[in-house]
PDB file of C-alpha atoms in Angstrom:
ATOM      1  CA  UNK U  25     100.121  88.202 115.459  1.00  0.00           C
ATOM      2  CA  UNK U  26     102.720  85.734 116.083  1.00  0.00           C
ATOM      3  CA  UNK U  27     105.463  84.532 118.479  1.00  0.00           C
ATOM      4  CA  UNK U  28     109.064  84.586 117.507  1.00  0.00           C
ATOM      5  CA  UNK U  29     111.524  83.195 120.255  1.00  0.00           C
ATOM      6  CA  UNK U  30     115.382  83.409 120.083  1.00  0.00           C
ATOM      7  CA  UNK U  31     117.787  82.227 122.643  1.00  0.00           C
ATOM      8  CA  UNK U  32     121.440  82.165 122.603  1.00  0.00           C
ATOM      9  CA  UNK U  33     123.351  79.214 124.120  1.00  0.00           C
ATOM     10  CA  UNK U  34     126.894  77.869 123.926  1.00  0.00           C
ATOM     11  CA  UNK U  35     127.858  79.685 120.810  1.00  0.00           C
ATOM     12  CA  UNK U  36     124.659  78.872 119.235  1.00  0.00           C
ATOM     13  CA  UNK U  37     121.153  80.477 118.345  1.00  0.00           C
ATOM     14  CA  UNK U  38     117.910  78.938 118.583  1.00  0.00           C
ATOM     15  CA  UNK U  39     114.993  80.598 116.904  1.00  0.00           C
ATOM     16  CA  UNK U  40     111.346  79.225 117.221  1.00  0.00           C
ATOM     17  CA  UNK U  41     108.035  80.360 115.757  1.00  0.00           C
ATOM     18  CA  UNK U  42     104.586  79.627 115.506  1.00  0.00           C
ATOM     19  CA  UNK U  43     102.249  79.128 112.200  1.00  0.00           C
ATOM     20  CA  UNK U  44      99.449  81.666 112.771  1.00  0.00           C
ATOM     21  CA  UNK U  45      98.681  84.121 109.904  1.00  0.00           C
ATOM     22  CA  UNK U  46      95.998  86.450 111.299  1.00  0.00           C
ATOM     23  CA  UNK U  47      94.040  89.159 109.697  1.00  0.00           C
ATOM     24  CA  UNK U  48      91.363  90.727 112.061  1.00  0.00           C
ATOM     25  CA  UNK U  49      89.653  87.981 113.879  1.00  0.00           C
ATOM     26  CA  UNK U  50      90.488  85.359 111.028  1.00  0.00           C
ATOM     27  CA  UNK U  51      93.511  82.871 111.503  1.00  0.00           C
ATOM     28  CA  UNK U  52      95.134  80.491 108.990  1.00  0.00           C
ATOM     29  CA  UNK U  53      97.667  77.903 110.056  1.00  0.00           C
ATOM     30  CA  UNK U  54     100.454  78.587 107.618  1.00  0.00           C
ATOM     31  CA  UNK U  55     102.664  75.943 105.934  1.00  0.00           C
ATOM     32  CA  UNK U  56     105.121  78.466 104.885  1.00  0.00           C
ATOM     33  CA  UNK U  57     107.382  79.038 108.028  1.00  0.00           C
ATOM     34  CA  UNK U  58     108.304  82.118 109.938  1.00  0.00           C
ATOM     35  CA  UNK U  59     111.559  80.709 110.716  1.00  0.00           C
ATOM     36  CA  UNK U  60     114.349  79.832 108.286  1.00  0.00           C
ATOM     37  CA  UNK U  61     118.130  79.677 107.757  1.00  0.00           C
ATOM     38  CA  UNK U  62     119.830  81.530 105.116  1.00  0.00           C
ATOM     39  CA  UNK U  63     123.524  81.407 104.504  1.00  0.00           C
ATOM     40  CA  UNK U  64     125.358  81.799 107.814  1.00  0.00           C
ATOM     41  CA  UNK U  65     122.172  83.405 109.242  1.00  0.00           C
ATOM     42  CA  UNK U  66     118.963  82.258 110.880  1.00  0.00           C
ATOM     43  CA  UNK U  67     115.846  84.314 110.754  1.00  0.00           C
ATOM     44  CA  UNK U  68     112.556  84.571 112.700  1.00  0.00           C
ATOM     45  CA  UNK U  69     109.939  87.025 111.423  1.00  0.00           C
ATOM     46  CA  UNK U  70     106.725  88.816 112.433  1.00  0.00           C
ATOM     47  CA  UNK U  71     105.079  91.833 110.833  1.00  0.00           C
ATOM     48  CA  UNK U  72     104.239  90.410 107.669  1.00  0.00           C
ATOM     49  CA  UNK U  73     104.759  87.201 105.384  1.00  0.00           C
ATOM     50  CA  UNK U  74     105.544  89.367 102.621  1.00  0.00           C
ATOM     51  CA  UNK U  75     108.408  90.764 104.549  1.00  0.00           C
ATOM     52  CA  UNK U  76     109.249  87.369 105.531  1.00  0.00           C
ATOM     53  CA  UNK U  77     109.344  86.424 101.833  1.00  0.00           C
ATOM     54  CA  UNK U  78     111.695  89.118 100.788  1.00  0.00           C
ATOM     55  CA  UNK U  79     113.949  88.172 103.527  1.00  0.00           C
ATOM     56  CA  UNK U  80     114.009  84.541 102.706  1.00  0.00           C
ATOM     57  CA  UNK U  81     114.116  84.967  98.690  1.00  0.00           C
ATOM     58  CA  UNK U  82     115.463  88.207  97.898  1.00  0.00           C
ATOM     59  CA  UNK U  83     117.853  89.412 100.768  1.00  0.00           C
ATOM     60  CA  UNK U  84     121.480  88.923  99.888  1.00  0.00           C
ATOM     61  CA  UNK U  85     122.864  88.971 103.490  1.00  0.00           C
ATOM     62  CA  UNK U  86     126.651  90.012 103.485  1.00  0.00           C
ATOM     63  CA  UNK U  87     129.040  87.845 105.151  1.00  0.00           C
ATOM     64  CA  UNK U  88     129.759  89.263 108.841  1.00  0.00           C
ATOM     65  CA  UNK U  89     133.219  91.119 108.991  1.00  0.00           C
ATOM     66  CA  UNK U  90     134.971  92.942 111.985  1.00  0.00           C
ATOM     67  CA  UNK U  91     132.858  94.140 115.018  1.00  0.00           C
ATOM     68  CA  UNK U  92     129.640  92.307 114.797  1.00  0.00           C
ATOM     69  CA  UNK U  93     127.483  94.742 116.494  1.00  0.00           C
ATOM     70  CA  UNK U  94     128.524  97.713 114.156  1.00  0.00           C
ATOM     71  CA  UNK U  95     128.389  95.185 111.128  1.00  0.00           C
ATOM     72  CA  UNK U  96     124.870  94.335 111.889  1.00  0.00           C
ATOM     73  CA  UNK U  97     123.768  98.045 112.411  1.00  0.00           C
ATOM     74  CA  UNK U  98     125.263  99.235 109.253  1.00  0.00           C
ATOM     75  CA  UNK U  99     126.254  96.632 106.580  1.00  0.00           C
ATOM     76  CA  UNK U 100     123.722  94.115 107.432  1.00  0.00           C
ATOM     77  CA  UNK U 101     120.986  97.016 107.700  1.00  0.00           C
ATOM     78  CA  UNK U 102     121.996  98.630 104.427  1.00  0.00           C
ATOM     79  CA  UNK U 103     121.408  95.218 102.532  1.00  0.00           C
ATOM     80  CA  UNK U 104     118.240  94.891 104.374  1.00  0.00           C
ATOM     81  CA  UNK U 105     116.982  98.446 103.513  1.00  0.00           C
ATOM     82  CA  UNK U 106     117.939  97.887  99.918  1.00  0.00           C
ATOM     83  CA  UNK U 107     115.981  94.474  99.791  1.00  0.00           C
ATOM     84  CA  UNK U 108     112.811  95.598 101.493  1.00  0.00           C
ATOM     85  CA  UNK U 109     112.877  98.895  99.098  1.00  0.00           C
ATOM     86  CA  UNK U 110     113.284  96.892  95.961  1.00  0.00           C
ATOM     87  CA  UNK U 111     110.455  94.584  97.145  1.00  0.00           C
ATOM     88  CA  UNK U 112     107.941  97.135  97.573  1.00  0.00           C
ATOM     89  CA  UNK U 113     107.708  96.504 101.333  1.00  0.00           C
ATOM     90  CA  UNK U 114     109.434  99.433 102.996  1.00  0.00           C
ATOM     91  CA  UNK U 115     107.409 102.629 103.480  1.00  0.00           C
ATOM     92  CA  UNK U 116     107.994 106.255 104.540  1.00  0.00           C
ATOM     93  CA  UNK U 117     106.413 107.771 107.368  1.00  0.00           C
ATOM     94  CA  UNK U 118     107.131 111.585 107.826  1.00  0.00           C
ATOM     95  CA  UNK U 119     110.484 111.196 105.860  1.00  0.00           C
ATOM     96  CA  UNK U 120     111.306 108.163 108.060  1.00  0.00           C
ATOM     97  CA  UNK U 121     111.726 104.699 106.628  1.00  0.00           C
ATOM     98  CA  UNK U 122     110.002 101.926 108.050  1.00  0.00           C
ATOM     99  CA  UNK U 123     110.422  98.009 107.426  1.00  0.00           C
ATOM    100  CA  UNK U 124     109.317  95.149 110.038  1.00  0.00           C
ATOM    101  CA  UNK U 125     110.422  93.356 112.885  1.00  0.00           C
ATOM    102  CA  UNK U 126     112.527  89.985 112.935  1.00  0.00           C
ATOM    103  CA  UNK U 127     115.178  87.986 115.013  1.00  0.00           C
ATOM    104  CA  UNK U 128     118.223  87.156 113.183  1.00  0.00           C
ATOM    105  CA  UNK U 129     121.039  84.996 114.575  1.00  0.00           C
ATOM    106  CA  UNK U 130     124.791  84.993 113.219  1.00  0.00           C
ATOM    107  CA  UNK U 131     127.877  83.828 114.495  1.00  0.00           C
ATOM    108  CA  UNK U 132     126.165  82.548 117.730  1.00  0.00           C
ATOM    109  CA  UNK U 133     124.650  86.186 118.649  1.00  0.00           C
ATOM    110  CA  UNK U 134     120.886  86.781 118.703  1.00  0.00           C
ATOM    111  CA  UNK U 135     119.865  90.325 117.314  1.00  0.00           C
ATOM    112  CA  UNK U 136     116.292  91.936 117.152  1.00  0.00           C
ATOM    113  CA  UNK U 137     115.840  94.155 113.950  1.00  0.00           C
ATOM    114  CA  UNK U 138     112.994  96.475 114.744  1.00  0.00           C
ATOM    115  CA  UNK U 139     110.649  98.405 112.103  1.00  0.00           C
ATOM    116  CA  UNK U 140     113.024 101.517 112.427  1.00  0.00           C
ATOM    117  CA  UNK U 141     116.102  99.492 111.476  1.00  0.00           C
ATOM    118  CA  UNK U 142     117.548  99.564 114.878  1.00  0.00           C
ATOM    119  CA  UNK U 143     119.466  96.595 115.908  1.00  0.00           C
ATOM    120  CA  UNK U 144     119.035  95.367 119.541  1.00  0.00           C
ATOM    121  CA  UNK U 145     120.683  92.637 121.806  1.00  0.00           C
ATOM    122  CA  UNK U 146     119.173  91.639 124.996  1.00  0.00           C
ATOM    123  CA  UNK U 147     121.476  91.354 127.896  1.00  0.00           C
ATOM    124  CA  UNK U 148     119.539  88.189 129.043  1.00  0.00           C
ATOM    125  CA  UNK U 149     120.657  86.245 125.907  1.00  0.00           C
ATOM    126  CA  UNK U 150     117.023  85.576 124.527  1.00  0.00           C
ATOM    127  CA  UNK U 151     114.387  87.800 122.944  1.00  0.00           C
ATOM    128  CA  UNK U 152     110.919  87.664 121.434  1.00  0.00           C
ATOM    129  CA  UNK U 153     108.730  89.590 119.092  1.00  0.00           C
ATOM    130  CA  UNK U 154     104.981  89.509 118.140  1.00  0.00           C
ATOM    131  CA  UNK U 155     101.877  89.326 119.690  1.00  0.00           C
ATOM    132  CA  UNK U 156     103.020  86.711 122.158  1.00  0.00           C
ATOM    133  CA  UNK U 157     106.398  88.246 123.010  1.00  0.00           C
ATOM    134  CA  UNK U 158     105.604  89.109 126.608  1.00  0.00           C
ATOM    135  CA  UNK U 159     104.124  85.704 127.216  1.00  0.00           C
ATOM    136  CA  UNK U 160     107.119  83.992 125.660  1.00  0.00           C
ATOM    137  CA  UNK U 161     109.541  86.160 127.513  1.00  0.00           C
ATOM    138  CA  UNK U 162     108.060  85.269 130.748  1.00  0.00           C
ATOM    139  CA  UNK U 163     108.476  81.845 129.931  1.00  0.00           C
ATOM    140  CA  UNK U 164     112.058  82.075 128.950  1.00  0.00           C
ATOM    141  CA  UNK U 165     112.863  84.108 132.074  1.00  0.00           C
ATOM    142  CA  UNK U 166     111.241  81.394 134.150  1.00  0.00           C
ATOM    143  CA  UNK U 167     112.885  78.556 132.834  1.00  0.00           C
ATOM    144  CA  UNK U 168     116.396  80.037 132.987  1.00  0.00           C
ATOM    145  CA  UNK U 169     118.682  77.918 135.342  1.00  0.00           C
ATOM    146  CA  UNK U 170     116.284  74.887 135.406  1.00  0.00           C
ATOM    147  CA  UNK U 171     118.585  72.931 133.013  1.00  0.00           C
ATOM    148  CA  UNK U 172     116.030  72.575 130.345  1.00  0.00           C
ATOM    149  CA  UNK U 173     117.633  72.250 126.915  1.00  0.00           C
ATOM    150  CA  UNK U 174     117.717  75.465 124.587  1.00  0.00           C
ATOM    151  CA  UNK U 175     115.225  73.971 122.066  1.00  0.00           C
ATOM    152  CA  UNK U 176     112.815  72.819 124.997  1.00  0.00           C
ATOM    153  CA  UNK U 177     112.917  76.341 126.396  1.00  0.00           C
ATOM    154  CA  UNK U 178     112.005  77.829 122.908  1.00  0.00           C
ATOM    155  CA  UNK U 179     109.182  75.385 122.288  1.00  0.00           C
ATOM    156  CA  UNK U 180     107.911  75.932 125.905  1.00  0.00           C
ATOM    157  CA  UNK U 181     107.862  79.656 125.412  1.00  0.00           C
ATOM    158  CA  UNK U 182     106.090  79.299 122.130  1.00  0.00           C
ATOM    159  CA  UNK U 183     103.492  76.985 123.858  1.00  0.00           C
ATOM    160  CA  UNK U 184     102.907  79.243 126.778  1.00  0.00           C
ATOM    161  CA  UNK U 185     102.399  82.090 124.082  1.00  0.00           C
ATOM    162  CA  UNK U 186      99.835  79.787 122.267  1.00  0.00           C
ATOM    163  CA  UNK U 187      97.932  79.133 125.642  1.00  0.00           C
ATOM    164  CA  UNK U 188      97.414  82.770 126.508  1.00  0.00           C
ATOM    165  CA  UNK U 189      97.531  84.739 123.029  1.00  0.00           C
ATOM    166  CA  UNK U 190      94.792  84.546 120.548  1.00  0.00           C
ATOM    167  CA  UNK U 191      97.118  85.200 117.708  1.00  0.00           C
ATOM    168  CA  UNK U 192      99.702  82.499 118.165  1.00  0.00           C
ATOM    169  CA  UNK U 193      99.309  78.842 116.870  1.00  0.00           C
ATOM    170  CA  UNK U 194     101.202  75.757 116.315  1.00  0.00           C
ATOM    171  CA  UNK U 195     102.773  73.820 114.843  1.00  0.00           C
ATOM    172  CA  UNK U 196     105.933  75.466 115.999  1.00  0.00           C
ATOM    173  CA  UNK U 197     109.379  75.108 114.367  1.00  0.00           C
ATOM    174  CA  UNK U 198     112.589  75.570 116.085  1.00  0.00           C
ATOM    175  CA  UNK U 199     116.029  75.973 114.227  1.00  0.00           C
ATOM    176  CA  UNK U 200     119.403  75.833 115.628  1.00  0.00           C
ATOM    177  CA  UNK U 201     122.003  78.072 113.754  1.00  0.00           C
TER     178      UNK U 201
END
């Protein structure tokens, strides 16, 4: 339960997230943020705070080289898989490894990494993940071409998700990478 929002703009990536920690009908506003910078990367995670802690404190993200799409789908994902396995987070289902979902920005590009380790890039230049993702995507779409600054668009998308999703709560954080 969360809302993570990412947006590419003029060679930069903006990622924002809420502060909700949800278990069933219980909600805790967390002080440990779901959005952070690490080396040349910017991350925003959903799925689990444990997975986010591994991304933040254990992942040694490799420096991008060559074709960025190929790099993310292979070298980056290999490092991610090793990190999640070592931290006890990755699981196997029917002989298929499962991780978690997060947004990651690097070199002005925004990627979504899904729990099956596929790496996606959205043609619209924005993406969202978590229980408030569809609401946030609608807000990002509706604010395209309005002249709103990228940070404002991200925060507006998070506010829409908070308004219409029971699993999203401020305060919101938005970082630029």
